[in-house]
Short mmCIF file of N, CA, C and O and ligand atoms in Angstrom, two decimals:
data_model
loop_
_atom_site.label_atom_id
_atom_site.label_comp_id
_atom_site.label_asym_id
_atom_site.label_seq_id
_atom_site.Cartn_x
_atom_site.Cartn_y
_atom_site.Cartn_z
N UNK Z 1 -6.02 15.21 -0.56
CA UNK Z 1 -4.88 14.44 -1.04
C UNK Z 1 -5.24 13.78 -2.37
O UNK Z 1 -6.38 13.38 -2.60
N UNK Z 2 -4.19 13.69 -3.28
CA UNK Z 2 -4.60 13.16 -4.72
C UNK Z 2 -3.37 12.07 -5.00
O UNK Z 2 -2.18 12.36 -4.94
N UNK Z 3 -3.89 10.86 -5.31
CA UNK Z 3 -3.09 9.89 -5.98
C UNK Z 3 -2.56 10.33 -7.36
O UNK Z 3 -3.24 10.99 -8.15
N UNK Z 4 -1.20 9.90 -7.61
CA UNK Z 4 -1.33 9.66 -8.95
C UNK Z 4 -0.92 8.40 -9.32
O UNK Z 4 0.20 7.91 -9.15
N UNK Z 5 -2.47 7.59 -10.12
CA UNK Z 5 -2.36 6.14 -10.44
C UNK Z 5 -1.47 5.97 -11.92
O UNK Z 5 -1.66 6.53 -13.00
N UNK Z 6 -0.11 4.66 -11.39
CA UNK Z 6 0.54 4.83 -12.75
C UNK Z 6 -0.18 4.11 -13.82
O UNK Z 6 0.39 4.19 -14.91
N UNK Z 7 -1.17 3.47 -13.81
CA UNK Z 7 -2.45 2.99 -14.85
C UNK Z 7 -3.43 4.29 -15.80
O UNK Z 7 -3.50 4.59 -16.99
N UNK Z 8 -4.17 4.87 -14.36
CA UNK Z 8 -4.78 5.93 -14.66
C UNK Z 8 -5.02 7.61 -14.42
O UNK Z 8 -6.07 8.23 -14.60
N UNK Z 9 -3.63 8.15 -13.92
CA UNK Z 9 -2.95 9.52 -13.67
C UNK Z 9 -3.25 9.87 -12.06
O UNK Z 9 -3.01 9.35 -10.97
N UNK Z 10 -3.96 11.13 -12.61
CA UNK Z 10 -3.64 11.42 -11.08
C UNK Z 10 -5.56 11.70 -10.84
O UNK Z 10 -6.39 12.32 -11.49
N UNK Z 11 -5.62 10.89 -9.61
CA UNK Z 11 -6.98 10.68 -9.11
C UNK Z 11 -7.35 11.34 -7.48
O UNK Z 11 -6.39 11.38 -6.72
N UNK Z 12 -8.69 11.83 -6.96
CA UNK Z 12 -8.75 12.04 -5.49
C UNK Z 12 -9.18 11.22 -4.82
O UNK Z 12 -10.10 10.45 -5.11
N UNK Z 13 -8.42 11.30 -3.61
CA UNK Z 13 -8.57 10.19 -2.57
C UNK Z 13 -10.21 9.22 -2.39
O UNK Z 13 -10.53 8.30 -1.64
N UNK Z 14 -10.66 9.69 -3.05
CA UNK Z 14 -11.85 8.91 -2.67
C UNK Z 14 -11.81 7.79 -3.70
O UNK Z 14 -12.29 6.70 -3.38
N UNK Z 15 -11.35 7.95 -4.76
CA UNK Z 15 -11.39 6.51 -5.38
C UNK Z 15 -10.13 5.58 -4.91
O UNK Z 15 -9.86 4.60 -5.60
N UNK Z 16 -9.37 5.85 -3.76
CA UNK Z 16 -8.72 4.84 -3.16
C UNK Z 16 -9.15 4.52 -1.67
O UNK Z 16 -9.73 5.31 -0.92
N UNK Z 17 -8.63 2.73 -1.26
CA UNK Z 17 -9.27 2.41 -0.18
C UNK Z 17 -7.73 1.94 0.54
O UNK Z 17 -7.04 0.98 0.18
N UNK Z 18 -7.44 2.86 1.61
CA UNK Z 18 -5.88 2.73 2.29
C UNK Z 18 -6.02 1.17 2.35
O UNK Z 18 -7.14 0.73 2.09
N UNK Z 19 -5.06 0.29 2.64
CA UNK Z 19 -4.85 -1.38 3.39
C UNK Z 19 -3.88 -1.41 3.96
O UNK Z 19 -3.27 -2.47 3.98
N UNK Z 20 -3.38 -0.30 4.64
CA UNK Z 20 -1.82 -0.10 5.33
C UNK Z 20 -0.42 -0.53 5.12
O UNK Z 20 -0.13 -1.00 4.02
N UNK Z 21 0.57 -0.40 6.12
CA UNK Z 21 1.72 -0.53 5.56
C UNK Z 21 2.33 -2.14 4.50
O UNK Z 21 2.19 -3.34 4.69
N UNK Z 22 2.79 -1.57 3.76
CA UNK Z 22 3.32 -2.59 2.66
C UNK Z 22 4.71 -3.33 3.47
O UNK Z 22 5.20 -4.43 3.27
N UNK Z 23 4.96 -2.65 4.09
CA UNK Z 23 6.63 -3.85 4.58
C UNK Z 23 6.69 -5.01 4.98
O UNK Z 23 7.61 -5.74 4.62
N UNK Z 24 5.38 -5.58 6.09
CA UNK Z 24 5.32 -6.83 6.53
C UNK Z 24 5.26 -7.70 4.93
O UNK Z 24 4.96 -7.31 3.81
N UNK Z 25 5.72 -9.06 5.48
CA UNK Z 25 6.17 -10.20 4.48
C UNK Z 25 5.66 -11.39 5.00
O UNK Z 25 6.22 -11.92 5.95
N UNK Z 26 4.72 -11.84 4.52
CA UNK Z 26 3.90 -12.91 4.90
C UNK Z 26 4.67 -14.21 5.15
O UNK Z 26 5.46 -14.74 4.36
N UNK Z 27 4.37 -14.60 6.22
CA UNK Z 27 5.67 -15.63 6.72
C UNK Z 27 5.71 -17.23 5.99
O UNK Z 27 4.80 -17.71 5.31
N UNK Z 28 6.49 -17.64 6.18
CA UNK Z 28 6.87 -18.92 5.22
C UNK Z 28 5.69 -20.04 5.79
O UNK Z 28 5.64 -19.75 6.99
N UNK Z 29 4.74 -21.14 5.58
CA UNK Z 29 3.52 -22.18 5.87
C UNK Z 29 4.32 -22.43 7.51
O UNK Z 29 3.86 -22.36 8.65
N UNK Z 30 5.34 -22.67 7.10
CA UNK Z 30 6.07 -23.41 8.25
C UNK Z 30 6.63 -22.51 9.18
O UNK Z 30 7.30 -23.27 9.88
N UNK Z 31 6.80 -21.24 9.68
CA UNK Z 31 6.80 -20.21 10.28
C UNK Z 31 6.46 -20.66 12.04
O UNK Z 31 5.62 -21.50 12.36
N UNK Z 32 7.28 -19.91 12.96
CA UNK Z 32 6.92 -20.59 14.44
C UNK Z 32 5.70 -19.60 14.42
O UNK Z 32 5.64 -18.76 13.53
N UNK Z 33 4.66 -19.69 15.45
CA UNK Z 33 3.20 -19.44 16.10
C UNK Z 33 3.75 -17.34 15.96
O UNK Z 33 3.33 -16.35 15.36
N UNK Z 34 4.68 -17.61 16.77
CA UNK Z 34 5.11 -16.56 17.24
C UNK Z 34 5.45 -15.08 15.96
O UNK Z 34 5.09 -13.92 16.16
N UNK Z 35 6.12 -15.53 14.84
CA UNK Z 35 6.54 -15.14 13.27
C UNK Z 35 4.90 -14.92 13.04
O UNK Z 35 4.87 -13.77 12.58
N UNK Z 36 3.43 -15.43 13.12
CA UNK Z 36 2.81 -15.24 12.14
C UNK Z 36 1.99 -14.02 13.26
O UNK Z 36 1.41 -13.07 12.74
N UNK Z 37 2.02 -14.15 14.62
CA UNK Z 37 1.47 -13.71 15.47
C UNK Z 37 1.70 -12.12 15.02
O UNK Z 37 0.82 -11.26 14.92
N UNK Z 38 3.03 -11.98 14.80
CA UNK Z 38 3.84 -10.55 14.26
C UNK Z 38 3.27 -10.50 13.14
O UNK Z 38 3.20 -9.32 12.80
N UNK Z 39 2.82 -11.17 12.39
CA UNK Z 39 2.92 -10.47 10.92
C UNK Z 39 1.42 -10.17 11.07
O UNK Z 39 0.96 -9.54 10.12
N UNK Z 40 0.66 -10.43 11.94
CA UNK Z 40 -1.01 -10.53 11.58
C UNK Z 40 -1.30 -9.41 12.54
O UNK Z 40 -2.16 -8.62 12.18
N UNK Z 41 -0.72 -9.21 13.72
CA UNK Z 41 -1.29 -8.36 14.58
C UNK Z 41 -0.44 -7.42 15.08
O UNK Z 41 -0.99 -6.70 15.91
N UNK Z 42 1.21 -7.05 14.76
CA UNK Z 42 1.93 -6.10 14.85
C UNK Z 42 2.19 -5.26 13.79
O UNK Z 42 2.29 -5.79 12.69
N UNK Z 43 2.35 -3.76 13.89
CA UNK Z 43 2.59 -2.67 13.10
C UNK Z 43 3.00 -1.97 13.90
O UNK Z 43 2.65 -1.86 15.07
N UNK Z 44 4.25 -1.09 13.00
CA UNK Z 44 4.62 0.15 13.87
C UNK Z 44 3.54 1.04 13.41
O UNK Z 44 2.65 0.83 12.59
N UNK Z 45 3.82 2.05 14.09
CA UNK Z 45 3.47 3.70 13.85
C UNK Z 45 3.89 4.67 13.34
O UNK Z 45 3.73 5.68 14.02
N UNK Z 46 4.39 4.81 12.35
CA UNK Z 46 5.57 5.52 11.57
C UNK Z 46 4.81 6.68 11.75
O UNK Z 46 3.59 6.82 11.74
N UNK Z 47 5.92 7.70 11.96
CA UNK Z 47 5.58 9.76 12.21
C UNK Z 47 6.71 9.77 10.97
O UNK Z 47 7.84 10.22 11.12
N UNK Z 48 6.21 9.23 9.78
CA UNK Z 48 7.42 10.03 8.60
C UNK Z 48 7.21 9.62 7.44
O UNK Z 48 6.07 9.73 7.00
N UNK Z 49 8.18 9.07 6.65
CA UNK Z 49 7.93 8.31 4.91
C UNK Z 49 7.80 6.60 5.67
O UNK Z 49 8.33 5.92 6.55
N UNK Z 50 7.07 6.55 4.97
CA UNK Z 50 5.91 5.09 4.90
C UNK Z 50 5.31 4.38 3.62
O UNK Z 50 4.48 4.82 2.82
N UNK Z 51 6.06 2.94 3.64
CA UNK Z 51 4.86 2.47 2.04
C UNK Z 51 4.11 1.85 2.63
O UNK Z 51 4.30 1.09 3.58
N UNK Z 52 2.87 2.21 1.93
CA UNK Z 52 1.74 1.61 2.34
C UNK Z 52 1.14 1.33 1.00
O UNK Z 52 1.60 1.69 -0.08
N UNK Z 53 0.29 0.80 1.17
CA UNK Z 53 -0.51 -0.38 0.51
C UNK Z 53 -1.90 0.48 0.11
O UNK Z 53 -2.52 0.92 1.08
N UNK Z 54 -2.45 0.77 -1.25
CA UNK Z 54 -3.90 1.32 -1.48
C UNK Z 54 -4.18 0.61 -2.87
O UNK Z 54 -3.38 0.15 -3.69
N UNK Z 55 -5.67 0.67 -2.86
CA UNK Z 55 -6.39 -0.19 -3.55
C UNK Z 55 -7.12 0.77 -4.51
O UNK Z 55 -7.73 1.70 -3.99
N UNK Z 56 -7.13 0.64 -6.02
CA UNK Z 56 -7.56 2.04 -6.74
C UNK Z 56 -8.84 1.18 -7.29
O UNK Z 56 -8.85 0.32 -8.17
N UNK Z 57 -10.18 1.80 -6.31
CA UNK Z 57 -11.31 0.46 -6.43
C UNK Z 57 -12.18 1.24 -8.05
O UNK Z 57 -12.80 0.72 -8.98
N UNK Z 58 -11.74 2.96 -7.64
CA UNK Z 58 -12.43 3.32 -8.26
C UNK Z 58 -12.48 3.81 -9.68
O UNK Z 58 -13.26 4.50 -10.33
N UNK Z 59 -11.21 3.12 -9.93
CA UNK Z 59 -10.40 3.01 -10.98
C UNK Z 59 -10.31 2.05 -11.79
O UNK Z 59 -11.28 1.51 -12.32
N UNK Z 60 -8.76 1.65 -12.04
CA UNK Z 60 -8.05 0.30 -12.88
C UNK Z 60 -8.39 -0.96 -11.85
O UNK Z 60 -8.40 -2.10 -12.33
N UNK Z 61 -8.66 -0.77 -10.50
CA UNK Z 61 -8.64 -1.75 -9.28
C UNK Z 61 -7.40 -2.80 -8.84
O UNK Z 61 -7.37 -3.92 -8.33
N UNK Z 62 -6.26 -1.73 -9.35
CA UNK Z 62 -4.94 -2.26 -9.43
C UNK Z 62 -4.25 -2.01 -7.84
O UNK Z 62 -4.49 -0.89 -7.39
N UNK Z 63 -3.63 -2.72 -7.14
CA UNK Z 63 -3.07 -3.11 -5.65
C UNK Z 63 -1.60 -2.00 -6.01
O UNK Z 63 -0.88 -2.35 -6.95
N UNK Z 64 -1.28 -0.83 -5.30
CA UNK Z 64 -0.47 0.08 -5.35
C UNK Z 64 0.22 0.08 -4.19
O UNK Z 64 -0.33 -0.35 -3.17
N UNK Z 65 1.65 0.61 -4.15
CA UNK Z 65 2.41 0.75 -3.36
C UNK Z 65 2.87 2.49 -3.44
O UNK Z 65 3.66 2.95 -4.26
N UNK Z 66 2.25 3.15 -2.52
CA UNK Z 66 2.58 4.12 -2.41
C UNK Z 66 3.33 4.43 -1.40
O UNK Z 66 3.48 3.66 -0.45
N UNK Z 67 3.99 5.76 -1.50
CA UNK Z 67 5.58 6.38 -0.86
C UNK Z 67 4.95 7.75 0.21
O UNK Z 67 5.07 8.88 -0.29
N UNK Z 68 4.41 7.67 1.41
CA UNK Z 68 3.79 8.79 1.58
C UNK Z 68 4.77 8.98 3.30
O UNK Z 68 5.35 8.14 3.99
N UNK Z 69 4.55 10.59 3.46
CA UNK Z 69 4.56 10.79 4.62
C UNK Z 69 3.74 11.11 5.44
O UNK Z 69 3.10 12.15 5.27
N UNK Z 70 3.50 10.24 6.68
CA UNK Z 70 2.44 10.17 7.20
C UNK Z 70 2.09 11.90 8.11
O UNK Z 70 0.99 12.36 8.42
N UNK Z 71 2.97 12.29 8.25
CA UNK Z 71 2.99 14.10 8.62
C UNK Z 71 2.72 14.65 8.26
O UNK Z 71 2.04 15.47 8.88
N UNK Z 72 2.98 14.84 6.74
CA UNK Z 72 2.67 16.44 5.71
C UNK Z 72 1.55 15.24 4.45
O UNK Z 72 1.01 16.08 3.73
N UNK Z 73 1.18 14.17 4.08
CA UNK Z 73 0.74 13.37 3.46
C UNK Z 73 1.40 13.60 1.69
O UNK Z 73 0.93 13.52 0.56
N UNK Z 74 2.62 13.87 2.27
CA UNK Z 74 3.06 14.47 0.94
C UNK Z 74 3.35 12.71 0.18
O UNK Z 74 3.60 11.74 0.89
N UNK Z 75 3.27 12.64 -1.02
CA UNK Z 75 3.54 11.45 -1.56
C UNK Z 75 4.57 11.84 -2.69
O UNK Z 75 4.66 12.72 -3.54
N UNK Z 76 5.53 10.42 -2.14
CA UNK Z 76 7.04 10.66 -2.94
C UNK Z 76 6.89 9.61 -4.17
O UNK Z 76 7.57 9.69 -5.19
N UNK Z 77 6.31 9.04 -4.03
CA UNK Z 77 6.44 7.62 -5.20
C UNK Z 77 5.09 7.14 -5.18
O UNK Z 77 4.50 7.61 -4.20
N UNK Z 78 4.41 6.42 -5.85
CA UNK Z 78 3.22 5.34 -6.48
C UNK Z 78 3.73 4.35 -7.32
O UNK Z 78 3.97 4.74 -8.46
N UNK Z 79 3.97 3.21 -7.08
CA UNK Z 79 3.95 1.77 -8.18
C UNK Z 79 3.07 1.05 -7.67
O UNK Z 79 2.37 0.99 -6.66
N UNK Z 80 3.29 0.44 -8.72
CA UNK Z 80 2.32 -0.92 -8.86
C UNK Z 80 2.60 -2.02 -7.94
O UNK Z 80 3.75 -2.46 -7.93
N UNK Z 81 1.61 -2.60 -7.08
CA UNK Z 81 2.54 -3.23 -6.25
C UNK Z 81 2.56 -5.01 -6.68
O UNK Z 81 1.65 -5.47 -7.38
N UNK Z 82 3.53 -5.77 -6.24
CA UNK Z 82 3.46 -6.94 -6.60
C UNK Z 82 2.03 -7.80 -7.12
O UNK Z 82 1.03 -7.75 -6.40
N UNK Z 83 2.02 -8.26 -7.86
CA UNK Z 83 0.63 -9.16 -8.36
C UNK Z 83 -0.22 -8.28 -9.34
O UNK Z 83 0.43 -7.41 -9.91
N UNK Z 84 -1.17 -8.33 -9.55
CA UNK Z 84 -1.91 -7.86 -10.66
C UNK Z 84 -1.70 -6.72 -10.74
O UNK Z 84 -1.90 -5.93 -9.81
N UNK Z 85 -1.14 -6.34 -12.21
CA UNK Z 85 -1.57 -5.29 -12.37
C UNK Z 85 0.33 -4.51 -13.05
O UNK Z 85 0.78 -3.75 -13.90
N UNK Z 86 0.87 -5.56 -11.73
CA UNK Z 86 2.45 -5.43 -11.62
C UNK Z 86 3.09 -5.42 -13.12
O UNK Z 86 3.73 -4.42 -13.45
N UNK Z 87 2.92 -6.65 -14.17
CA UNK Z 87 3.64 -6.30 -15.11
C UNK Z 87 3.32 -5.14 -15.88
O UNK Z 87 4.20 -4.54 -16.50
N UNK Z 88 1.89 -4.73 -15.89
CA UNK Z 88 1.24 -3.49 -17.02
C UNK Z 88 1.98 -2.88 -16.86
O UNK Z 88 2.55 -2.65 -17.93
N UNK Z 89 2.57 -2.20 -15.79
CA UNK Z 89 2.99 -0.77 -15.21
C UNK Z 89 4.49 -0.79 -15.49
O UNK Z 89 5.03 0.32 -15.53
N UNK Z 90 5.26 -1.88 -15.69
CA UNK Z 90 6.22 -1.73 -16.28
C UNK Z 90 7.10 -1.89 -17.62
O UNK Z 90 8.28 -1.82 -17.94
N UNK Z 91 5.50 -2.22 -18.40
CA UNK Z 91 6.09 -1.50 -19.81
C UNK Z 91 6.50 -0.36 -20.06
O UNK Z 91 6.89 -0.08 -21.19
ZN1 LIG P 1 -5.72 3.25 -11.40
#
């Protein structure tokens, strides 16, 4: 499988480190027990298209949001994901 980093093109999987799915949303300070319990220790299992979260260490070391299916590992999209790295990619 080969990334393509929108910093530094298209790279093989070994210079990325997966950090799983991107959808959870880190809950508000004030959040019940129960809200953070979900966000820290629940995930689905997706059998399909999935964003997930990879780290290009061996690269730009920019936090990516990639578009993949977890079946065929075909990848539909790569951005930049929120926080560093985020405004470069959209000049
Ligand atoms: Zn990169």
């Amino acid at each position: 499988m080969r990334i393509t980093c929108p910093f530094c093109g298209e790279r093989e999987l070994g210079e990325f480190t997966y950090l799983g799915d991107a959808k959870p949303v880190r809950p508000a300070a004030d959040a019940g027990e129960d809200v953070v319990y979900d966000y820290v220790y629940l995930r689905d299992n997706i059998a399909g298209v999935m964003s997930e979260n990879w780290y290009h260490g061996g690269g730009c070391r920019a936090w990516l949001k990639v578009t993949r299916n977890t079946l065929t590992h075909e990848i539909s999209a790569v951005e930049a994901a929120a926080g560093a790295g985020a405004r470069q990619a959209s000049k």
